[in-house]
Amino acid sequence: MRPDTPAEHIAEAERLIRTATRYPEDQEPLLLQAAAHLELADARERASTLYDQLLAAAPADPHLIKALQAANLWEYGHEAEARALISGIRAAAPTDPAPWEVIAEALEAHDELEASHECFTEAATLLTSEDTPLTQATTALLTGRHRVRRLLALPHDDWDMAADTRHAGPIPLDELHDPKRIWALGSDDPAELRAEIARLRAELGDRRAALSRPFPVAILHWPQRELTELVASYPTLAAEYPSHAAHLTATEASLRSLAASGTTNLGIVTGNVPSYEAFAASEKTSPASPSLLAEYATTLAARGKATPWPPTPTSPCWCTSGKPYAECHGEAR
């Protein structure tokens, strides 16, 4: 179950910190995830300590960690330090879109709309060109820039048009980023106010979750031989896996459901029984516990074992049938 209360977020952060001590090679993504949970629990000083710990250890992605640290610091009163970090990131001009998006959104969140627009524009100038296809990450930059430009009442330009074209949601960007939505927050109608708050929370929650997730949301896949051994060894798991065919169908259905809900960065991790048993021993939990399966999938994803989903229509299906995805589990997508 996904953490919901501050206490649950702190418990999950502490579990991830313990896991990081056992798997030092995966420390960076695990501690980033832990820091995100601490921020959600409003334990921002503890999150700041984790960011400092990561920065002291020569991380693989220092600009992203500095950006997350800046956004976190500003939220609990350390504006000057946050601004210094943001200035340093802009001067360094990283070629990864993620830190640019974090600092631009931090500026936007604190009503620094002109600075946010400058930041988004610097990133777009650096990372996009006519010869470079837009990726999901660079499209997110253009989408953020579009939102800020709407708040500043600026006319559409070519990058705004590109963001509009790439937007696949049911609500057009112009409507989604309409400043009048914010005005609704001052309405005297409680129903209108609650609806607008819910819409804003959903939009911001999805973006923050995507940014704070250092590895894919992964679904666990068991090859047939491994699943047979797993269920034979731990019969309590038979309720989770009534058959291999049902397992494959449920895996694809879960991924499609997540994608339909707006979740991005989806993947599949493949389990094997010896690895699962070793993980259970490290967690001091019985392999027969169904609740361990999701934690096992998360750990595999954190270790870089996830395969992105969905495959292209002509790529081999993730289920290892040998058929193209479009003719197997990708049929009638």
Tab-separated table of N, CA and C in Angstrom, residues 42-49 52 69-79 81 110:
chain	number	residue	atom	x	y	z
A	42	ASP	N	6.754	16.224	5.852
A	42	ASP	CA	7.144	17.535	6.374
A	42	ASP	C	8.329	17.430	7.339
A	43	ALA	N	9.126	16.376	7.189
A	43	ALA	CA	10.368	16.254	7.964
A	43	ALA	C	11.501	16.804	7.101
A	44	ARG	N	11.439	18.096	6.823
A	44	ARG	CA	12.311	18.688	5.810
A	44	ARG	C	13.766	18.784	6.260
A	45	GLU	N	13.997	18.972	7.555
A	45	GLU	CA	15.384	19.018	8.019
A	45	GLU	C	16.064	17.668	7.818
A	46	ARG	N	15.354	16.578	8.090
A	46	ARG	CA	15.924	15.252	7.855
A	46	ARG	C	16.180	15.024	6.363
A	47	ALA	N	15.250	15.487	5.527
A	47	ALA	CA	15.462	15.364	4.077
A	47	ALA	C	16.699	16.148	3.656
A	48	SER	N	16.878	17.338	4.209
A	48	SER	CA	18.044	18.153	3.886
A	48	SER	C	19.337	17.446	4.277
A	49	THR	N	19.313	16.761	5.415
A	49	THR	CA	20.492	16.015	5.851
A	49	THR	C	20.835	14.906	4.864
A	52	ASP	N	22.458	16.458	1.817
A	52	ASP	CA	23.852	16.804	2.110
A	52	ASP	C	24.732	15.558	2.123
A	69	GLN	N	17.481	19.778	-3.173
A	69	GLN	CA	17.839	20.401	-1.907
A	69	GLN	C	17.364	21.859	-1.883
A	70	ALA	N	17.560	22.570	-2.986
A	70	ALA	CA	17.133	23.972	-3.040
A	70	ALA	C	15.625	24.094	-2.831
A	71	ALA	N	14.854	23.272	-3.539
A	71	ALA	CA	13.399	23.320	-3.399
A	71	ALA	C	12.979	22.995	-1.974
A	72	ASN	N	13.648	22.017	-1.374
A	72	ASN	CA	13.323	21.627	0.003
A	72	ASN	C	13.688	22.741	0.988
A	73	LEU	N	14.870	23.319	0.855
A	73	LEU	CA	15.307	24.373	1.769
A	73	LEU	C	14.362	25.571	1.742
A	74	TRP	N	13.943	25.966	0.549
A	74	TRP	CA	13.079	27.127	0.428
A	74	TRP	C	11.748	26.902	1.157
A	75	GLU	N	11.296	25.629	1.161
A	75	GLU	CA	10.017	25.318	1.785
A	75	GLU	C	10.049	25.466	3.305
A	76	TYR	N	11.234	25.404	3.905
A	76	TYR	CA	11.229	25.564	5.366
A	76	TYR	C	12.125	26.724	5.832
A	77	GLY	N	12.124	27.790	4.993
A	77	GLY	CA	12.645	29.058	5.468
A	77	GLY	C	14.072	29.409	5.125
A	78	HIS	N	14.772	28.576	4.330
A	78	HIS	CA	16.172	28.857	3.997
A	78	HIS	C	16.248	29.401	2.566
A	79	GLU	N	15.582	30.534	2.356
A	79	GLU	CA	15.469	31.085	1.005
A	79	GLU	C	16.822	31.478	0.423
A	81	GLU	N	19.846	30.361	0.993
A	81	GLU	CA	20.644	29.189	0.591
A	81	GLU	C	20.045	28.538	-0.649
A	110	HIS	N	7.081	29.887	-5.568
A	110	HIS	CA	7.257	31.026	-4.658
A	110	HIS	C	7.006	32.358	-5.372
